[in-house]
CSV table of N, CA, C and O in Angstrom, one decimal:
chain,number,residue,atom,x,y,z
A,236,MET,N,-9.9,-10.8,-54.6
A,236,MET,CA,-10.7,-10.2,-53.1
A,236,MET,C,-9.5,-8.8,-52.9
A,236,MET,O,-8.9,-8.1,-53.4
A,237,GLU,N,-11.0,-7.5,-52.6
A,237,GLU,CA,-10.5,-6.5,-52.1
A,237,GLU,C,-10.0,-6.1,-50.8
A,237,GLU,O,-10.6,-7.3,-50.2
A,238,THR,N,-9.5,-5.4,-50.9
A,238,THR,CA,-8.5,-4.8,-49.8
A,238,THR,C,-9.0,-5.3,-48.6
A,238,THR,O,-8.8,-6.0,-47.4
A,239,ALA,N,-10.3,-4.5,-48.4
A,239,ALA,CA,-11.5,-4.1,-47.1
A,239,ALA,C,-11.8,-5.9,-47.1
A,239,ALA,O,-11.7,-6.2,-45.3
A,240,GLU,N,-12.2,-6.4,-48.2
A,240,GLU,CA,-12.1,-7.8,-47.7
A,240,GLU,C,-11.7,-8.7,-46.6
A,240,GLU,O,-11.5,-10.1,-46.2
A,241,SER,N,-10.0,-8.3,-47.5
A,241,SER,CA,-9.1,-9.3,-47.1
A,241,SER,C,-8.4,-9.3,-45.9
A,241,SER,O,-8.5,-10.1,-44.6
A,242,TRP,N,-9.3,-7.5,-45.3
A,242,TRP,CA,-8.8,-7.6,-43.6
A,242,TRP,C,-9.7,-8.0,-42.8
A,242,TRP,O,-10.1,-8.5,-41.5
A,243,ARG,N,-10.8,-7.9,-43.3
A,243,ARG,CA,-12.0,-8.1,-43.1
A,243,ARG,C,-12.6,-10.0,-42.4
A,243,ARG,O,-12.3,-10.5,-41.5
A,244,SER,N,-11.6,-10.5,-43.9
A,244,SER,CA,-11.3,-11.8,-43.8
A,244,SER,C,-9.8,-12.6,-42.8
A,244,SER,O,-10.4,-13.1,-41.9
A,245,LEU,N,-9.1,-11.3,-41.9
A,245,LEU,CA,-7.9,-11.7,-41.1
A,245,LEU,C,-8.3,-11.9,-40.2
A,245,LEU,O,-8.3,-13.2,-39.3
A,246,PHE,N,-9.4,-10.8,-40.0
A,246,PHE,CA,-9.9,-10.4,-38.3
A,246,PHE,C,-10.4,-11.4,-38.6
A,246,PHE,O,-10.6,-11.9,-36.7
A,247,GLU,N,-11.8,-12.0,-39.0
A,247,GLU,CA,-12.6,-12.9,-38.4
A,247,GLU,C,-12.0,-13.9,-38.6
A,247,GLU,O,-12.7,-15.0,-37.7
A,248,ASN,N,-11.1,-14.8,-39.3
A,248,ASN,CA,-10.6,-15.9,-39.0
A,248,ASN,C,-9.0,-15.9,-38.5
A,248,ASN,O,-7.8,-16.8,-38.4
A,249,TRP,N,-8.9,-15.0,-37.1
A,249,TRP,CA,-7.4,-14.7,-36.6
A,249,TRP,C,-7.4,-16.7,-35.8
A,249,TRP,O,-9.0,-16.1,-35.0
A,250,PRO,N,-6.2,-16.8,-35.7
A,250,PRO,CA,-6.2,-18.2,-35.4
A,250,PRO,C,-5.7,-18.1,-33.5
A,250,PRO,O,-5.6,-16.9,-33.2
A,251,GLU,N,-6.7,-18.9,-32.6
A,251,GLU,CA,-6.4,-18.6,-31.2
A,251,GLU,C,-4.6,-19.1,-31.1
A,251,GLU,O,-4.2,-18.0,-29.8
A,252,SER,N,-3.9,-19.3,-31.5
A,252,SER,CA,-2.6,-19.7,-31.5
A,252,SER,C,-1.8,-18.4,-32.0
A,252,SER,O,-0.5,-18.5,-31.4
A,253,ILE,N,-2.0,-17.2,-32.8
A,253,ILE,CA,-1.8,-15.8,-32.3
A,253,ILE,C,-2.4,-15.2,-31.7
A,253,ILE,O,-3.3,-15.1,-32.1
A,254,PRO,N,-1.4,-14.5,-30.2
A,254,PRO,CA,-2.0,-13.6,-30.0
A,254,PRO,C,-2.4,-12.6,-30.7
A,254,PRO,O,-2.5,-12.1,-31.6
A,255,ARG,N,-4.0,-12.1,-29.8
A,255,ARG,CA,-4.5,-11.1,-30.6
A,255,ARG,C,-4.3,-9.6,-30.0
A,255,ARG,O,-5.0,-8.7,-30.0
A,256,GLN,N,-3.4,-9.4,-30.4
A,256,GLN,CA,-2.1,-7.7,-30.2
A,256,GLN,C,-1.4,-6.7,-31.4
A,256,GLN,O,-1.4,-8.3,-32.2
A,257,GLY,N,-1.3,-6.4,-31.4
A,257,GLY,CA,-0.2,-5.5,-32.3
A,257,GLY,C,-0.5,-4.2,-32.4
A,257,GLY,O,-1.1,-3.3,-31.7
A,258,LEU,N,0.0,-3.5,-34.0
A,258,LEU,CA,-0.3,-2.4,-34.1
A,258,LEU,C,-0.9,-2.2,-35.6
A,258,LEU,O,-1.3,-3.3,-36.3
A,259,LEU,N,-2.3,-1.8,-34.7
A,259,LEU,CA,-3.2,-1.6,-36.8
A,259,LEU,C,-2.6,-0.2,-37.1
A,259,LEU,O,-2.8,1.6,-36.3
A,260,VAL,N,-2.3,-0.3,-38.6
A,260,VAL,CA,-2.1,1.1,-39.6
A,260,VAL,C,-3.4,1.5,-40.0
A,260,VAL,O,-3.7,0.5,-40.9
A,261,THR,N,-3.5,2.6,-40.0
A,261,THR,CA,-4.3,3.5,-40.8
A,261,THR,C,-3.4,3.8,-41.9
A,261,THR,O,-3.4,4.3,-42.0
A,262,ASN,N,-5.2,4.2,-42.7
A,262,ASN,CA,-4.9,4.9,-44.4
A,262,ASN,C,-4.6,6.3,-43.5
A,262,ASN,O,-4.1,7.2,-44.4
A,263,PHE,N,-4.9,7.1,-42.2
A,263,PHE,CA,-3.9,8.3,-42.0
A,263,PHE,C,-2.4,8.1,-41.4
A,263,PHE,O,-2.9,9.1,-41.3
A,264,GLY,N,-2.6,7.3,-41.5
A,264,GLY,CA,-0.3,7.4,-40.4
A,264,GLY,C,-1.2,7.3,-39.7
A,264,GLY,O,0.5,6.9,-38.9
A,265,GLU,N,-1.4,6.7,-38.6
A,265,GLU,CA,-2.0,6.7,-37.3
A,265,GLU,C,-1.6,5.1,-37.0
A,265,GLU,O,-1.9,4.4,-37.9
A,266,GLN,N,-1.0,5.2,-35.9
A,266,GLN,CA,-0.7,3.9,-35.4
A,266,GLN,C,-1.0,3.7,-34.0
A,266,GLN,O,-1.0,4.2,-33.5
A,267,ILE,N,-2.3,2.5,-34.2
A,267,ILE,CA,-2.8,2.4,-33.1
A,267,ILE,C,-2.7,0.8,-32.6
A,267,ILE,O,-2.9,-0.1,-32.4
A,268,PRO,N,-1.4,0.8,-31.3
A,268,PRO,CA,-1.2,-0.6,-30.7
A,268,PRO,C,-2.8,-1.3,-30.0
A,268,PRO,O,-4.2,-0.1,-29.3
A,269,PHE,N,-2.9,-2.4,-30.2
A,269,PHE,CA,-4.0,-3.3,-29.4
A,269,PHE,C,-3.8,-4.6,-28.9
A,269,PHE,O,-3.1,-4.9,-29.6
A,270,VAL,N,-4.5,-4.8,-28.3
A,270,VAL,CA,-4.6,-5.8,-26.5
A,270,VAL,C,-5.6,-7.2,-27.4
A,270,VAL,O,-5.6,-8.1,-26.7
A,271,ASN,N,-6.6,-6.5,-28.1
A,271,ASN,CA,-8.1,-7.5,-28.4
A,271,ASN,C,-8.5,-6.7,-29.2
A,271,ASN,O,-8.4,-5.5,-29.8
A,272,PHE,N,-9.6,-7.2,-30.0
A,272,PHE,CA,-10.4,-7.1,-31.2
A,272,PHE,C,-11.5,-7.6,-30.6
A,272,PHE,O,-11.4,-9.3,-30.1
A,273,LEU,N,-12.7,-7.5,-32.0
A,273,LEU,CA,-14.2,-7.3,-31.7
A,273,LEU,C,-14.0,-7.7,-33.2
A,273,LEU,O,-13.9,-6.1,-33.6
A,274,ILE,N,-15.1,-7.9,-34.2
A,274,ILE,CA,-15.6,-7.4,-35.3
A,274,ILE,C,-16.6,-7.9,-36.1
A,274,ILE,O,-17.7,-7.8,-34.7
A,275,SER,N,-17.2,-6.6,-36.5
A,275,SER,CA,-19.0,-6.8,-37.3
A,275,SER,C,-18.4,-6.0,-38.6
A,275,SER,O,-17.3,-6.6,-39.8
A,276,GLY,N,-19.9,-6.2,-39.0
A,276,GLY,CA,-19.5,-6.5,-40.9
A,276,GLY,C,-18.9,-5.4,-41.4
A,276,GLY,O,-17.6,-6.3,-42.3
A,277,GLY,N,-18.4,-4.0,-41.1
A,277,GLY,CA,-17.6,-3.1,-42.1
A,277,GLY,C,-16.7,-2.9,-40.7
A,277,GLY,O,-15.7,-2.2,-42.0
A,278,ILE,N,-16.7,-3.2,-39.5
A,278,ILE,CA,-15.7,-2.1,-39.2
A,278,ILE,C,-14.3,-3.3,-37.8
A,278,ILE,O,-15.3,-4.2,-37.9
A,279,VAL,N,-13.5,-3.5,-37.3
A,279,VAL,CA,-13.1,-3.8,-36.2
A,279,VAL,C,-13.5,-3.1,-34.8
A,279,VAL,O,-12.6,-1.6,-34.7
A,280,LEU,N,-13.5,-3.6,-33.7
A,280,LEU,CA,-13.5,-2.5,-32.5
A,280,LEU,C,-12.1,-3.0,-32.0
A,280,LEU,O,-11.5,-3.9,-32.0
A,281,VAL,N,-10.9,-2.4,-31.7
A,281,VAL,CA,-9.4,-3.0,-31.2
A,281,VAL,C,-9.5,-1.8,-29.6
A,281,VAL,O,-10.2,-1.1,-30.0
A,282,GLU,N,-9.0,-2.7,-28.8
A,282,GLU,CA,-9.1,-2.7,-27.6
A,282,GLU,C,-7.6,-2.0,-27.2
A,282,GLU,O,-6.5,-3.1,-27.8
A,283,ARG,N,-7.2,-1.0,-26.5
A,283,ARG,CA,-5.8,-0.6,-26.6
A,283,ARG,C,-5.9,-0.8,-24.6
A,283,ARG,O,-6.9,-1.0,-24.1
A,284,ASP,N,-4.5,-0.5,-24.1
A,284,ASP,CA,-4.0,-1.7,-23.3
A,284,ASP,C,-3.7,-0.1,-21.9
A,284,ASP,O,-4.6,0.3,-21.3
A,285,LYS,N,-3.5,1.0,-23.0
A,285,LYS,CA,-3.1,2.2,-22.3
A,285,LYS,C,-4.9,3.0,-23.1
A,285,LYS,O,-3.9,3.1,-24.4
A,286,PRO,N,-4.6,4.7,-22.9
A,286,PRO,CA,-5.4,5.5,-23.0
A,286,PRO,C,-4.9,6.2,-23.9
A,286,PRO,O,-3.3,6.0,-24.0
A,287,ASP,N,-5.5,6.9,-25.0
A,287,ASP,CA,-3.9,7.2,-25.8
A,287,ASP,C,-4.4,9.5,-25.3
A,287,ASP,O,-5.0,8.7,-24.8
A,288,SER,N,-4.0,9.9,-25.7
A,288,SER,CA,-3.6,11.2,-25.4
A,288,SER,C,-4.9,11.6,-25.2
A,288,SER,O,-5.7,12.9,-24.5
A,289,GLN,N,-6.1,11.5,-25.5
A,289,GLN,CA,-7.1,12.0,-26.0
A,289,GLN,C,-8.1,11.0,-24.6
A,289,GLN,O,-9.3,11.1,-24.0
A,290,GLY,N,-7.9,10.3,-24.0
A,290,GLY,CA,-8.4,9.0,-22.9
A,290,GLY,C,-8.8,8.0,-23.5
A,290,GLY,O,-9.9,7.2,-22.8
A,291,ALA,N,-8.8,7.3,-25.0
A,291,ALA,CA,-9.7,6.4,-26.0
A,291,ALA,C,-8.8,5.3,-25.4
A,291,ALA,O,-7.4,5.3,-25.7
A,292,ARG,N,-9.6,4.2,-25.6
A,292,ARG,CA,-9.2,3.4,-24.8
A,292,ARG,C,-9.7,1.5,-26.2
A,292,ARG,O,-9.1,1.1,-26.4
A,293,LYS,N,-11.0,1.8,-27.1
A,293,LYS,CA,-11.3,1.0,-27.6
A,293,LYS,C,-10.9,2.1,-28.9
A,293,LYS,O,-11.2,3.5,-29.5
A,294,VAL,N,-10.9,1.6,-30.3
A,294,VAL,CA,-11.1,2.6,-31.2
A,294,VAL,C,-11.8,1.4,-32.3
A,294,VAL,O,-11.6,0.4,-32.4
A,295,LEU,N,-12.7,1.5,-33.3
A,295,LEU,CA,-13.7,1.9,-34.3
A,295,LEU,C,-13.0,1.7,-35.3
A,295,LEU,O,-13.2,3.1,-35.5
A,296,VAL,N,-12.4,1.0,-36.6
A,296,VAL,CA,-11.3,1.6,-38.1
A,296,VAL,C,-12.5,0.4,-38.5
A,296,VAL,O,-12.6,-0.4,-38.8
A,297,ALA,N,-12.6,1.5,-39.9
A,297,ALA,CA,-13.6,0.7,-41.0
A,297,ALA,C,-12.0,0.0,-41.5
A,297,ALA,O,-11.1,0.3,-41.6
A,298,TYR,N,-12.5,-1.5,-42.4
A,298,TYR,CA,-11.5,-2.4,-42.7
A,298,TYR,C,-11.0,-1.6,-44.2
A,298,TYR,O,-9.8,-1.9,-44.5
A,299,ASP,N,-11.9,-0.9,-44.9
A,299,ASP,CA,-11.9,-0.5,-45.7
A,299,ASP,C,-10.4,1.5,-45.2
A,299,ASP,O,-9.9,1.8,-46.3
A,300,ALA,N,-9.9,1.6,-43.9
A,300,ALA,CA,-9.3,2.2,-43.6
A,300,ALA,C,-8.0,2.1,-43.5
A,300,ALA,O,-7.3,2.4,-42.6
A,301,ILE,N,-7.6,0.7,-43.0
A,301,ILE,CA,-6.9,-0.3,-42.4
A,301,ILE,C,-5.8,-0.7,-44.0
A,301,ILE,O,-5.7,-0.9,-44.9
A,302,SER,N,-4.6,0.0,-44.1
A,302,SER,CA,-3.2,-0.1,-44.6
A,302,SER,C,-2.0,-1.2,-44.1
A,302,SER,O,-1.7,-1.6,-44.8
A,303,ALA,N,-2.2,-1.4,-42.6
A,303,ALA,CA,-1.7,-2.7,-42.4
A,303,ALA,C,-1.6,-2.9,-40.5
A,303,ALA,O,-2.2,-2.4,-40.4
A,304,VAL,N,-1.3,-4.2,-40.6
A,304,VAL,CA,-1.5,-4.2,-39.7
A,304,VAL,C,-0.4,-5.6,-39.4
A,304,VAL,O,0.4,-6.1,-39.4
A,305,LYS,N,0.6,-4.9,-38.0
A,305,LYS,CA,2.0,-4.6,-37.4
A,305,LYS,C,1.9,-5.6,-35.7
A,305,LYS,O,1.9,-4.9,-35.2
A,306,ILE,N,2.7,-7.3,-36.0
A,306,ILE,CA,2.6,-8.2,-34.9
A,306,ILE,C,3.7,-7.9,-34.3
A,306,ILE,O,4.5,-7.4,-34.8
A,307,THR,N,3.4,-7.4,-33.0
A,307,THR,CA,4.4,-7.4,-31.8
A,307,THR,C,5.8,-9.0,-31.2
A,307,THR,O,6.5,-8.5,-30.4
A,308,ASN,N,4.3,-9.5,-31.5
A,308,ASN,CA,5.3,-10.9,-30.8
A,308,ASN,C,6.0,-11.2,-31.5
A,308,ASN,O,6.0,-11.6,-33.2
A,309,PRO,N,7.0,-12.0,-31.0
A,309,PRO,CA,8.3,-12.5,-31.7
A,309,PRO,C,8.2,-14.0,-31.8
A,309,PRO,O,7.6,-14.1,-30.9
A,310,MET,N,7.8,-14.6,-33.1
A,310,MET,CA,6.9,-15.6,-33.6
A,310,MET,C,8.3,-15.5,-34.6
A,310,MET,O,8.3,-15.0,-35.6
A,311,GLU,N,8.5,-16.8,-35.3
A,311,GLU,CA,8.7,-17.5,-36.3
A,311,GLU,C,7.3,-17.8,-37.4
A,311,GLU,O,6.4,-17.5,-37.5
A,312,LEU,N,8.3,-17.3,-38.6
A,312,LEU,CA,6.8,-17.0,-39.7
A,312,LEU,C,5.8,-18.4,-39.6
A,312,LEU,O,4.8,-18.2,-40.8
A,313,ALA,N,7.0,-19.1,-40.0
A,313,ALA,CA,6.6,-20.6,-40.2
A,313,ALA,C,4.4,-20.9,-39.1
A,313,ALA,O,3.9,-21.4,-39.5
A,314,ARG,N,4.9,-19.8,-37.6
A,314,ARG,CA,3.2,-19.6,-37.3
A,314,ARG,C,2.2,-19.6,-37.6
A,314,ARG,O,1.5,-19.4,-37.9
A,315,PHE,N,2.4,-18.8,-39.1
A,315,PHE,CA,1.7,-17.9,-39.7
A,315,PHE,C,0.8,-18.5,-40.8
A,315,PHE,O,0.0,-18.3,-41.4
A,316,GLN,N,1.4,-19.7,-41.3
A,316,GLN,CA,0.8,-20.6,-42.0
A,316,GLN,C,-0.7,-20.6,-41.9
A,316,GLN,O,-1.4,-20.9,-42.6
A,317,VAL,N,-1.1,-21.1,-40.8
A,317,VAL,CA,-2.3,-20.9,-39.7
A,317,VAL,C,-3.0,-20.1,-40.9
A,317,VAL,O,-4.8,-20.1,-40.9
A,318,MET,N,-2.4,-19.0,-41.2
A,318,MET,CA,-3.5,-18.1,-41.2
A,318,MET,C,-3.8,-17.4,-42.6
A,318,MET,O,-4.0,-16.8,-43.4
A,319,GLY,N,-2.9,-19.0,-43.5
A,319,GLY,CA,-3.2,-18.8,-45.1
A,319,GLY,C,-1.5,-18.4,-45.3
A,319,GLY,O,-1.6,-18.4,-46.4
A,320,PHE,N,-0.6,-17.7,-44.7
A,320,PHE,CA,0.5,-17.5,-45.7
A,320,PHE,C,1.2,-18.5,-45.9
A,320,PHE,O,1.1,-20.1,-45.1
A,321,GLN,N,2.2,-18.7,-47.5
A,321,GLN,CA,3.4,-19.9,-46.9
A,321,GLN,C,4.1,-19.2,-48.0
A,321,GLN,O,4.5,-17.7,-48.5
A,322,ALA,N,5.6,-20.5,-47.6
A,322,ALA,CA,6.2,-19.8,-48.1
A,322,ALA,C,6.2,-20.0,-50.3
A,322,ALA,O,6.0,-20.5,-50.3
A,323,PRO,N,6.8,-18.9,-50.6
A,323,PRO,CA,7.3,-18.7,-51.8
A,323,PRO,C,7.8,-19.7,-53.0
A,323,PRO,O,8.6,-21.0,-52.5
A,324,PHE,N,7.4,-20.5,-54.0
A,324,PHE,CA,8.2,-21.6,-54.6
A,324,PHE,C,9.0,-21.4,-55.1
A,324,PHE,O,9.1,-20.5,-55.8
């Protein structure tokens, strides 16, 4: 599966049990804190709780421009199994 499709699938299938917040890291090296998001065919719309230095609270990011998503809430790894992650055998 292509990386952009993997990010799209992750956001489309984000479980209710995992808070919809964290840091989205772009291929440009920008880290965008978010407290919620909406999905679309090729982009994700993330919402900030505080504006950035230009006053923006919403950011549209193409799935293929995402390099990482950092989860800021302290949770045990086992809670992420609902997202398809598993322990190695």
